[in-house]
PDB file of C-alpha atoms in Angstrom:
ATOM      1  CA  MET R1092      10.055-138.670  11.038  1.00  0.00           C
ATOM      2  CA  ASP R1093       7.150-136.410  12.510  1.00  0.00           C
ATOM      3  CA  ILE R1094       5.215-135.514   9.148  1.00  0.00           C
ATOM      4  CA  GLN R1095       2.942-132.678  11.225  1.00  0.00           C
ATOM      5  CA  LYS R1096       6.223-130.858  11.292  1.00  0.00           C
ATOM      6  CA  GLN R1097       7.676-132.217   7.896  1.00  0.00           C
ATOM      7  CA  LYS R1098       8.259-129.089   5.448  1.00  0.00           C
ATOM      8  CA  THR R1099       5.762-129.614   2.281  1.00  0.00           C
ATOM      9  CA  VAL R1100       5.967-126.627   0.219  1.00  0.00           C
ATOM     10  CA  GLU R1101       9.436-125.730  -0.854  1.00  0.00           C
ATOM     11  CA  GLU R1102      10.125-121.987  -1.182  1.00  0.00           C
ATOM     12  CA  ASP R1103      11.737-120.296  -4.509  1.00  0.00           C
ATOM     13  CA  ALA R1104      14.900-118.791  -4.166  1.00  0.00           C
ATOM     14  CA  TRP R1105      13.359-115.347  -5.475  1.00  0.00           C
ATOM     15  CA  HIS R1106      10.735-115.421  -2.496  1.00  0.00           C
ATOM     16  CA  PRO R1107      12.124-112.605  -0.793  1.00  0.00           C
ATOM     17  CA  LEU R1108      11.463-110.314  -4.416  1.00  0.00           C
ATOM     18  CA  LYS R1109       7.850-110.997  -3.892  1.00  0.00           C
ATOM     19  CA  GLN R1110       7.424-108.148  -1.247  1.00  0.00           C
ATOM     20  CA  PHE R1111       7.965-105.639  -4.346  1.00  0.00           C
ATOM     21  CA  THR R1112       5.458-106.729  -6.801  1.00  0.00           C
ATOM     22  CA  ALA R1113       1.982-108.585  -7.154  1.00  0.00           C
ATOM     23  CA  ALA R1114       3.033-110.507  -9.897  1.00  0.00           C
ATOM     24  CA  ARG R1115       2.528-114.035  -9.640  1.00  0.00           C
ATOM     25  CA  ILE R1116       6.394-114.978  -9.133  1.00  0.00           C
ATOM     26  CA  ALA R1117       8.166-117.093  -6.654  1.00  0.00           C
ATOM     27  CA  LEU R1118       5.057-119.641  -5.734  1.00  0.00           C
ATOM     28  CA  GLY R1119       7.587-122.572  -4.511  1.00  0.00           C
ATOM     29  CA  ARG R1120       6.443-125.798  -5.481  1.00  0.00           C
ATOM     30  CA  THR R1121       5.454-129.126  -3.701  1.00  0.00           C
ATOM     31  CA  GLY R1122       6.916-131.893  -5.473  1.00  0.00           C
ATOM     32  CA  ASN R1123       7.087-131.239  -8.743  1.00  0.00           C
ATOM     33  CA  ALA R1124       3.433-129.116  -8.724  1.00  0.00           C
ATOM     34  CA  ILE R1125       2.827-125.637  -7.331  1.00  0.00           C
ATOM     35  CA  PRO R1126       1.334-125.688  -3.778  1.00  0.00           C
ATOM     36  CA  LEU R1127      -2.332-126.024  -3.588  1.00  0.00           C
ATOM     37  CA  LYS R1128      -2.616-122.359  -1.764  1.00  0.00           C
ATOM     38  CA  GLU R1129      -1.192-120.577  -4.972  1.00  0.00           C
ATOM     39  CA  LEU R1130      -3.264-122.563  -7.177  1.00  0.00           C
ATOM     40  CA  LEU R1131      -6.339-121.734  -5.379  1.00  0.00           C
ATOM     41  CA  LYS R1132      -4.969-117.909  -5.712  1.00  0.00           C
ATOM     42  CA  PHE R1133      -4.514-118.360  -9.060  1.00  0.00           C
ATOM     43  CA  ARG R1134      -8.237-119.719  -9.941  1.00  0.00           C
ATOM     44  CA  LEU R1135      -9.899-117.031  -7.338  1.00  0.00           C
ATOM     45  CA  ALA R1136      -7.644-114.461  -9.661  1.00  0.00           C
ATOM     46  CA  HIS R1137      -8.742-115.840 -13.106  1.00  0.00           C
ATOM     47  CA  ALA R1138     -12.420-115.720 -11.501  1.00  0.00           C
ATOM     48  CA  HIS R1139     -12.048-112.037 -10.975  1.00  0.00           C
ATOM     49  CA  ALA R1140     -10.892-111.385 -14.143  1.00  0.00           C
ATOM     50  CA  ARG R1141     -13.836-113.235 -15.971  1.00  0.00           C
ATOM     51  CA  ASP R1142     -16.367-111.113 -14.229  1.00  0.00           C
ATOM     52  CA  ALA R1143     -14.691-107.968 -14.600  1.00  0.00           C
ATOM     53  CA  VAL R1144     -14.809-108.816 -18.566  1.00  0.00           C
ATOM     54  CA  TYR R1145     -18.728-109.546 -17.951  1.00  0.00           C
ATOM     55  CA  ALA R1146     -19.205-106.947 -15.353  1.00  0.00           C
ATOM     56  CA  ARG R1147     -22.080-103.994 -15.850  1.00  0.00           C
ATOM     57  CA  LEU R1148     -21.458-100.347 -15.959  1.00  0.00           C
ATOM     58  CA  HIS R1149     -23.474 -98.564 -13.650  1.00  0.00           C
ATOM     59  CA  SER R1150     -24.465 -95.995 -15.785  1.00  0.00           C
ATOM     60  CA  GLN R1151     -27.590 -94.568 -13.872  1.00  0.00           C
ATOM     61  CA  GLU R1152     -25.810 -94.740 -10.775  1.00  0.00           C
ATOM     62  CA  LEU R1153     -22.612 -92.920 -12.337  1.00  0.00           C
ATOM     63  CA  VAL R1154     -24.741 -90.449 -13.831  1.00  0.00           C
ATOM     64  CA  GLN R1155     -26.556 -89.519  -9.937  1.00  0.00           C
ATOM     65  CA  GLN R1156     -22.731 -89.308  -8.769  1.00  0.00           C
ATOM     66  CA  LEU R1157     -21.342 -87.095 -11.726  1.00  0.00           C
ATOM     67  CA  GLN R1158     -24.445 -84.393 -10.782  1.00  0.00           C
ATOM     68  CA  GLN R1159     -21.953 -83.239  -8.000  1.00  0.00           C
ATOM     69  CA  PHE R1160     -19.680 -81.678 -10.738  1.00  0.00           C
ATOM     70  CA  ASN R1161     -22.644 -79.624 -12.289  1.00  0.00           C
ATOM     71  CA  LEU R1162     -21.378 -80.286 -15.853  1.00  0.00           C
ATOM     72  CA  PRO R1163     -23.761 -81.399 -18.433  1.00  0.00           C
ATOM     73  CA  VAL R1164     -23.671 -85.053 -18.439  1.00  0.00           C
ATOM     74  CA  TYR R1165     -25.103 -87.229 -21.556  1.00  0.00           C
ATOM     75  CA  SER R1166     -25.688 -91.224 -21.605  1.00  0.00           C
ATOM     76  CA  LEU R1167     -24.754 -93.297 -24.884  1.00  0.00           C
ATOM     77  CA  HIS R1168     -24.360 -96.641 -25.894  1.00  0.00           C
ATOM     78  CA  SER R1169     -22.632 -97.958 -28.664  1.00  0.00           C
ATOM     79  CA  LYS R1170     -23.827-100.109 -31.844  1.00  0.00           C
ATOM     80  CA  ALA R1171     -23.045-103.367 -29.483  1.00  0.00           C
ATOM     81  CA  LYS R1172     -26.423-104.657 -28.709  1.00  0.00           C
ATOM     82  CA  ASP R1173     -24.991-106.809 -25.400  1.00  0.00           C
ATOM     83  CA  ARG R1174     -21.836-107.988 -24.045  1.00  0.00           C
ATOM     84  CA  ASN R1175     -21.717-110.686 -26.222  1.00  0.00           C
ATOM     85  CA  GLU R1176     -21.719-108.718 -29.567  1.00  0.00           C
ATOM     86  CA  TYR R1177     -19.290-106.691 -27.983  1.00  0.00           C
ATOM     87  CA  LEU R1178     -16.777-109.490 -27.550  1.00  0.00           C
ATOM     88  CA  LEU R1179     -17.430-110.625 -30.902  1.00  0.00           C
ATOM     89  CA  HIS R1180     -17.725-107.687 -33.068  1.00  0.00           C
ATOM     90  CA  PRO R1181     -14.961-105.174 -31.634  1.00  0.00           C
ATOM     91  CA  ASP R1182     -16.098-102.764 -34.901  1.00  0.00           C
ATOM     92  CA  LEU R1183     -19.463-102.183 -33.147  1.00  0.00           C
ATOM     93  CA  GLY R1184     -18.010-101.067 -29.579  1.00  0.00           C
ATOM     94  CA  ARG R1185     -16.012 -98.418 -31.736  1.00  0.00           C
ATOM     95  CA  GLN R1186     -19.579 -96.588 -32.987  1.00  0.00           C
ATOM     96  CA  LEU R1187     -22.414 -94.677 -31.305  1.00  0.00           C
ATOM     97  CA  ASN R1188     -25.832 -96.449 -31.850  1.00  0.00           C
ATOM     98  CA  ASP R1189     -27.879 -94.008 -33.515  1.00  0.00           C
ATOM     99  CA  ALA R1190     -29.663 -92.713 -30.701  1.00  0.00           C
ATOM    100  CA  SER R1191     -26.618 -91.775 -29.011  1.00  0.00           C
ATOM    101  CA  VAL R1192     -25.458 -90.133 -32.142  1.00  0.00           C
ATOM    102  CA  GLN R1193     -29.070 -88.185 -32.512  1.00  0.00           C
ATOM    103  CA  LEU R1194     -28.666 -87.140 -29.063  1.00  0.00           C
ATOM    104  CA  LEU R1195     -25.264 -85.668 -29.565  1.00  0.00           C
ATOM    105  CA  GLN R1196     -26.282 -83.683 -32.819  1.00  0.00           C
ATOM    106  CA  ASN R1197     -29.842 -82.235 -30.784  1.00  0.00           C
ATOM    107  CA  ARG R1198     -27.229 -80.277 -28.342  1.00  0.00           C
ATOM    108  CA  SER R1199     -26.130 -76.980 -29.522  1.00  0.00           C
ATOM    109  CA  ALA R1200     -23.222 -76.281 -26.579  1.00  0.00           C
ATOM    110  CA  SER R1201     -19.478 -76.867 -27.646  1.00  0.00           C
ATOM    111  CA  PHE R1202     -16.414 -77.680 -25.489  1.00  0.00           C
ATOM    112  CA  ASP R1203     -13.130 -77.774 -25.039  1.00  0.00           C
ATOM    113  CA  ILE R1204     -13.042 -81.103 -23.535  1.00  0.00           C
ATOM    114  CA  VAL R1205     -15.548 -84.065 -23.531  1.00  0.00           C
ATOM    115  CA  LEU R1206     -14.698 -86.801 -20.853  1.00  0.00           C
ATOM    116  CA  ILE R1207     -15.964 -90.241 -21.499  1.00  0.00           C
ATOM    117  CA  LEU R1208     -17.034 -92.899 -19.007  1.00  0.00           C
ATOM    118  CA  ALA R1209     -16.616 -96.414 -21.059  1.00  0.00           C
ATOM    119  CA  ASP R1210     -16.735-100.046 -19.904  1.00  0.00           C
ATOM    120  CA  GLY R1211     -13.872-101.555 -21.869  1.00  0.00           C
ATOM    121  CA  LEU R1212     -13.379-104.978 -21.053  1.00  0.00           C
ATOM    122  CA  SER R1213     -13.462-104.188 -16.751  1.00  0.00           C
ATOM    123  CA  ALA R1214     -16.764-102.033 -16.378  1.00  0.00           C
ATOM    124  CA  THR R1215     -15.595-102.936 -12.465  1.00  0.00           C
ATOM    125  CA  ALA R1216     -12.631-100.593 -12.892  1.00  0.00           C
ATOM    126  CA  VAL R1217     -14.967 -97.376 -14.246  1.00  0.00           C
ATOM    127  CA  ASN R1218     -17.614 -98.075 -11.486  1.00  0.00           C
ATOM    128  CA  HIS R1219     -14.488 -97.911  -8.819  1.00  0.00           C
ATOM    129  CA  HIS R1220     -12.250 -95.597  -9.806  1.00  0.00           C
ATOM    130  CA  ALA R1221     -13.536 -93.040 -12.694  1.00  0.00           C
ATOM    131  CA  VAL R1222     -15.706 -90.684 -10.022  1.00  0.00           C
ATOM    132  CA  PRO R1223     -13.004 -90.315  -7.459  1.00  0.00           C
ATOM    133  CA  LEU R1224     -10.298 -89.584  -9.876  1.00  0.00           C
ATOM    134  CA  LEU R1225     -12.610 -86.788 -11.416  1.00  0.00           C
ATOM    135  CA  GLN R1226     -13.014 -85.123  -8.365  1.00  0.00           C
ATOM    136  CA  LEU R1227      -9.448 -84.394  -8.494  1.00  0.00           C
ATOM    137  CA  LEU R1228      -8.971 -83.825 -12.257  1.00  0.00           C
ATOM    138  CA  ILE R1229     -12.016 -81.883 -13.287  1.00  0.00           C
ATOM    139  CA  PRO R1230     -11.030 -79.006 -10.432  1.00  0.00           C
ATOM    140  CA  LEU R1231      -7.523 -79.135 -11.927  1.00  0.00           C
ATOM    141  CA  LEU R1232      -9.317 -78.578 -15.414  1.00  0.00           C
ATOM    142  CA  GLN R1233     -11.542 -75.922 -14.354  1.00  0.00           C
ATOM    143  CA  GLU R1234      -8.561 -73.867 -12.993  1.00  0.00           C
ATOM    144  CA  SER R1235      -7.321 -74.131 -16.405  1.00  0.00           C
ATOM    145  CA  ASN R1236     -10.288 -72.613 -17.683  1.00  0.00           C
ATOM    146  CA  PHE R1237     -11.294 -75.405 -20.073  1.00  0.00           C
ATOM    147  CA  SER R1238     -15.038 -75.881 -20.829  1.00  0.00           C
ATOM    148  CA  ILE R1239     -16.419 -79.587 -20.056  1.00  0.00           C
ATOM    149  CA  ALA R1240     -18.837 -82.043 -20.797  1.00  0.00           C
ATOM    150  CA  ILE R1241     -19.310 -85.809 -19.697  1.00  0.00           C
ATOM    151  CA  THR R1242     -20.443 -88.911 -21.044  1.00  0.00           C
ATOM    152  CA  THR R1243     -21.201 -92.290 -19.922  1.00  0.00           C
ATOM    153  CA  ALA R1244     -20.583 -94.931 -22.897  1.00  0.00           C
ATOM    154  CA  GLN R1245     -22.076 -98.754 -22.526  1.00  0.00           C
ATOM    155  CA  GLN R1246     -20.043-101.681 -24.552  1.00  0.00           C
ATOM    156  CA  ALA R1247     -17.556 -98.948 -26.024  1.00  0.00           C
ATOM    157  CA  ARG R1248     -14.127 -99.344 -26.872  1.00  0.00           C
ATOM    158  CA  VAL R1249     -11.313 -96.413 -27.133  1.00  0.00           C
ATOM    159  CA  ALA R1250     -12.170 -95.259 -30.481  1.00  0.00           C
ATOM    160  CA  VAL R1251     -15.890 -94.320 -29.588  1.00  0.00           C
ATOM    161  CA  GLY R1252     -14.051 -91.138 -28.214  1.00  0.00           C
ATOM    162  CA  ASP R1253     -13.662 -90.318 -31.572  1.00  0.00           C
ATOM    163  CA  THR R1254     -17.125 -90.113 -32.642  1.00  0.00           C
ATOM    164  CA  THR R1255     -18.121 -88.747 -29.267  1.00  0.00           C
ATOM    165  CA  GLY R1256     -15.550 -85.848 -29.576  1.00  0.00           C
ATOM    166  CA  SER R1257     -16.529 -84.977 -33.397  1.00  0.00           C
ATOM    167  CA  LEU R1258     -20.014 -84.917 -32.904  1.00  0.00           C
ATOM    168  CA  MET R1259     -19.561 -82.472 -29.706  1.00  0.00           C
ATOM    169  CA  HIS R1260     -17.319 -80.409 -31.694  1.00  0.00           C
ATOM    170  CA  ALA R1261     -15.003 -80.876 -28.466  1.00  0.00           C
ATOM    171  CA  LYS R1262     -11.049 -79.778 -29.013  1.00  0.00           C
ATOM    172  CA  LEU R1263     -10.162 -83.047 -27.022  1.00  0.00           C
ATOM    173  CA  SER R1264     -11.786 -86.293 -25.839  1.00  0.00           C
ATOM    174  CA  LEU R1265     -10.338 -88.023 -22.748  1.00  0.00           C
ATOM    175  CA  VAL R1266     -11.846 -91.555 -22.221  1.00  0.00           C
ATOM    176  CA  LEU R1267     -11.786 -93.177 -19.058  1.00  0.00           C
ATOM    177  CA  ILE R1268     -12.100 -96.978 -19.797  1.00  0.00           C
ATOM    178  CA  GLY R1269     -11.466-100.328 -18.190  1.00  0.00           C
ATOM    179  CA  GLU R1270      -8.610-102.285 -19.095  1.00  0.00           C
ATOM    180  CA  ARG R1271      -8.066-105.859 -20.154  1.00  0.00           C
ATOM    181  CA  PRO R1272      -8.199-107.680 -16.674  1.00  0.00           C
ATOM    182  CA  GLY R1273      -5.084-109.595 -15.785  1.00  0.00           C
ATOM    183  CA  LEU R1274      -4.404-112.104 -12.863  1.00  0.00           C
ATOM    184  CA  SER R1275      -3.058-109.664 -10.621  1.00  0.00           C
ATOM    185  CA  ALA R1276      -5.374-106.733 -11.591  1.00  0.00           C
ATOM    186  CA  ALA R1277      -8.951-106.941 -12.511  1.00  0.00           C
ATOM    187  CA  ASP R1278      -9.881-103.574 -12.198  1.00  0.00           C
ATOM    188  CA  SER R1279      -7.415-101.461 -13.974  1.00  0.00           C
ATOM    189  CA  MET R1280      -8.563 -98.102 -15.814  1.00  0.00           C
ATOM    190  CA  GLY R1281      -6.551 -96.312 -18.341  1.00  0.00           C
ATOM    191  CA  ALA R1282      -6.896 -92.909 -19.652  1.00  0.00           C
ATOM    192  CA  TYR R1283      -7.054 -92.019 -23.012  1.00  0.00           C
ATOM    193  CA  LEU R1284      -6.778 -88.554 -24.662  1.00  0.00           C
ATOM    194  CA  THR R1285      -7.080 -87.205 -28.182  1.00  0.00           C
ATOM    195  CA  TYR R1286      -6.496 -83.997 -29.391  1.00  0.00           C
ATOM    196  CA  ASN R1287      -9.000 -82.928 -32.219  1.00  0.00           C
ATOM    197  CA  PRO R1288     -10.789 -86.230 -31.855  1.00  0.00           C
ATOM    198  CA  THR R1289     -12.055 -87.346 -35.811  1.00  0.00           C
ATOM    199  CA  VAL R1290     -13.620 -90.729 -36.762  1.00  0.00           C
ATOM    200  CA  GLY R1291     -10.912 -92.854 -37.931  1.00  0.00           C
ATOM    201  CA  LEU R1292      -7.960 -92.051 -35.718  1.00  0.00           C
ATOM    202  CA  THR R1293      -5.760 -94.784 -35.022  1.00  0.00           C
ATOM    203  CA  ASP R1294      -3.530 -95.145 -31.909  1.00  0.00           C
ATOM    204  CA  GLU R1295      -0.584 -92.930 -32.644  1.00  0.00           C
ATOM    205  CA  SER R1296      -2.866 -90.291 -32.084  1.00  0.00           C
ATOM    206  CA  ARG R1297      -3.869 -90.701 -28.586  1.00  0.00           C
ATOM    207  CA  ASN R1298      -1.570 -90.576 -25.114  1.00  0.00           C
ATOM    208  CA  CYS R1299      -2.325 -93.081 -22.973  1.00  0.00           C
ATOM    209  CA  ILE R1300      -2.016 -93.478 -18.881  1.00  0.00           C
ATOM    210  CA  SER R1301      -2.566 -96.844 -17.602  1.00  0.00           C
ATOM    211  CA  ASN R1302      -3.130 -98.959 -14.249  1.00  0.00           C
ATOM    212  CA  ILE R1303      -4.884 -96.263 -12.573  1.00  0.00           C
ATOM    213  CA  ARG R1304      -6.169 -97.785  -9.182  1.00  0.00           C
ATOM    214  CA  PRO R1305      -5.016 -97.383  -5.373  1.00  0.00           C
ATOM    215  CA  GLU R1306      -2.579-100.259  -6.014  1.00  0.00           C
ATOM    216  CA  GLY R1307      -0.904 -98.893  -8.861  1.00  0.00           C
ATOM    217  CA  MET R1308      -1.150 -95.240 -10.170  1.00  0.00           C
ATOM    218  CA  ASP R1309      -3.098 -93.675  -7.407  1.00  0.00           C
ATOM    219  CA  TYR R1310      -5.850 -90.994  -8.198  1.00  0.00           C
ATOM    220  CA  ALA R1311      -3.968 -87.884  -7.275  1.00  0.00           C
ATOM    221  CA  LYS R1312      -0.954 -88.788  -9.721  1.00  0.00           C
ATOM    222  CA  ALA R1313      -2.866 -89.800 -12.714  1.00  0.00           C
ATOM    223  CA  ALA R1314      -4.792 -86.541 -12.317  1.00  0.00           C
ATOM    224  CA  ALA R1315      -1.764 -84.547 -12.002  1.00  0.00           C
ATOM    225  CA  LYS R1316      -0.631 -86.361 -15.026  1.00  0.00           C
ATOM    226  CA  ILE R1317      -3.902 -86.416 -17.209  1.00  0.00           C
ATOM    227  CA  HIS R1318      -4.399 -82.615 -16.533  1.00  0.00           C
ATOM    228  CA  TYR R1319      -0.502 -82.447 -17.421  1.00  0.00           C
ATOM    229  CA  LEU R1320      -0.553 -83.815 -20.743  1.00  0.00           C
ATOM    230  CA  ILE R1321      -4.023 -81.964 -21.494  1.00  0.00           C
ATOM    231  CA  THR R1322      -2.570 -78.379 -20.828  1.00  0.00           C
ATOM    232  CA  ALA R1323       0.459 -79.203 -23.138  1.00  0.00           C
ATOM    233  CA  SER R1324      -1.585 -80.981 -26.055  1.00  0.00           C
ATOM    234  CA  PHE R1325      -3.700 -77.890 -25.897  1.00  0.00           C
ATOM    235  CA  ARG R1326      -0.599 -75.422 -26.153  1.00  0.00           C
ATOM    236  CA  LEU R1327       0.923 -77.627 -29.114  1.00  0.00           C
ATOM    237  CA  GLN R1328      -2.322 -78.369 -30.665  1.00  0.00           C
ATOM    238  CA  TYR R1329      -1.752 -82.071 -30.997  1.00  0.00           C
ATOM    239  CA  SER R1330      -1.481 -85.550 -29.143  1.00  0.00           C
ATOM    240  CA  GLY R1331       0.004 -89.298 -29.573  1.00  0.00           C
ATOM    241  CA  VAL R1332       3.298 -90.104 -30.209  1.00  0.00           C
ATOM    242  CA  LEU R1333       4.588 -86.624 -30.872  1.00  0.00           C
ATOM    243  CA  LEU R1334       3.393 -85.390 -27.464  1.00  0.00           C
ATOM    244  CA  LYS R1335       6.236 -86.269 -25.029  1.00  0.00           C
ATOM    245  CA  ASP R1336       5.744 -86.537 -21.198  1.00  0.00           C
ATOM    246  CA  GLU R1337       8.483 -84.000 -20.062  1.00  0.00           C
ATOM    247  CA  GLU R1338       6.855 -83.289 -16.667  1.00  0.00           C
ATOM    248  CA  LEU R1339       9.785 -85.269 -14.727  1.00  0.00           C
ATOM    249  CA  ASP R1340      12.356 -83.383 -16.724  1.00  0.00           C
ATOM    250  CA  ILE R1341      10.788 -79.799 -15.536  1.00  0.00           C
ATOM    251  CA  LEU R1342      10.643 -80.864 -12.024  1.00  0.00           C
ATOM    252  CA  GLU R1343      14.097 -82.307 -12.044  1.00  0.00           C
ATOM    253  CA  GLU R1344      14.924 -78.847 -13.657  1.00  0.00           C
ATOM    254  CA  LYS R1345      13.077 -76.998 -10.355  1.00  0.00           C
ATOM    255  CA  LYS R1346      15.079 -79.186  -8.385  1.00  0.00           C
ATOM    256  CA  LYS R1347      18.468 -77.625  -9.606  1.00  0.00           C
ATOM    257  CA  GLU R1348      17.225 -73.766  -9.514  1.00  0.00           C
TER     258      GLU R1348
END
C-alpha cells in the first residue's frame, strides 16, 4: 500500500454543514482521536480566549478616538484595582471607585443618554469594535435630538452603567462591553441599554444586543437595532423584558403596504 496516498483523516458526515457556521462541528477523526490540525486550532482558539480575558482596555487611545464626536468624555474606573481582583470579586466591577464618583458628582450638565465603554471579559472586543459602531450610532441618536455623553470604564461589568447613569442623571445608559470569550469568538461585544438607570437594578431591567462584530451582527445592523430600541424605550419610558423588539413586524407591515 502507498502510505503517502493513504487517507488518514476520516471526514464527519456533517462536514458539508461547516460552511454555515463557525461552531466547532464535524471535525472528522484520525483513528479514535480528533485530527492534529483541529487540535491545534482548538488550542489556538483557547489561547485567544485567555488573551482576551486578560487584555487591557486602551482607555487613552479610545478617549483620543472619541474626540471626533465633539461630546463630553469621562474616564472612569471600577473599585476593582486590577484584573485579578476583578475576576475574583465580581461585585467590585459593578461599582465605581471614589475618584470616578467624585468626577461625576463635580459635573453639572445632564444628558439623555450616557454611553459607557467597559472592558468586561474581553477588552479586545471594545478596543476593536466600539468606535466603529459609535461612528454609525451617534449620528442616528443625534438626528433624534438626544443629548449624549461618553465614558470609558476599566475593570467594569454591566451594572456599572447603573451607577454611572444615576450619578449623571441620565435618562438611559448604554453599556458597550466585551462579552465572555468563546472558542470561536474572542472579540464579541455586547450592548446593554437601561432606561432610568438606578443602583440595584437587575438584568430583567435591561435589553441586550449580543455578538457585535463583523463576523456576527455587523456595525450597521447593530447601530440600527440599538437606535430602534432606544427610541422605543424613550417613547414607552421603560426597558427590559417589557420592551419587545417589534422592528421586524413593522418592516413586514410596510412590505404589505
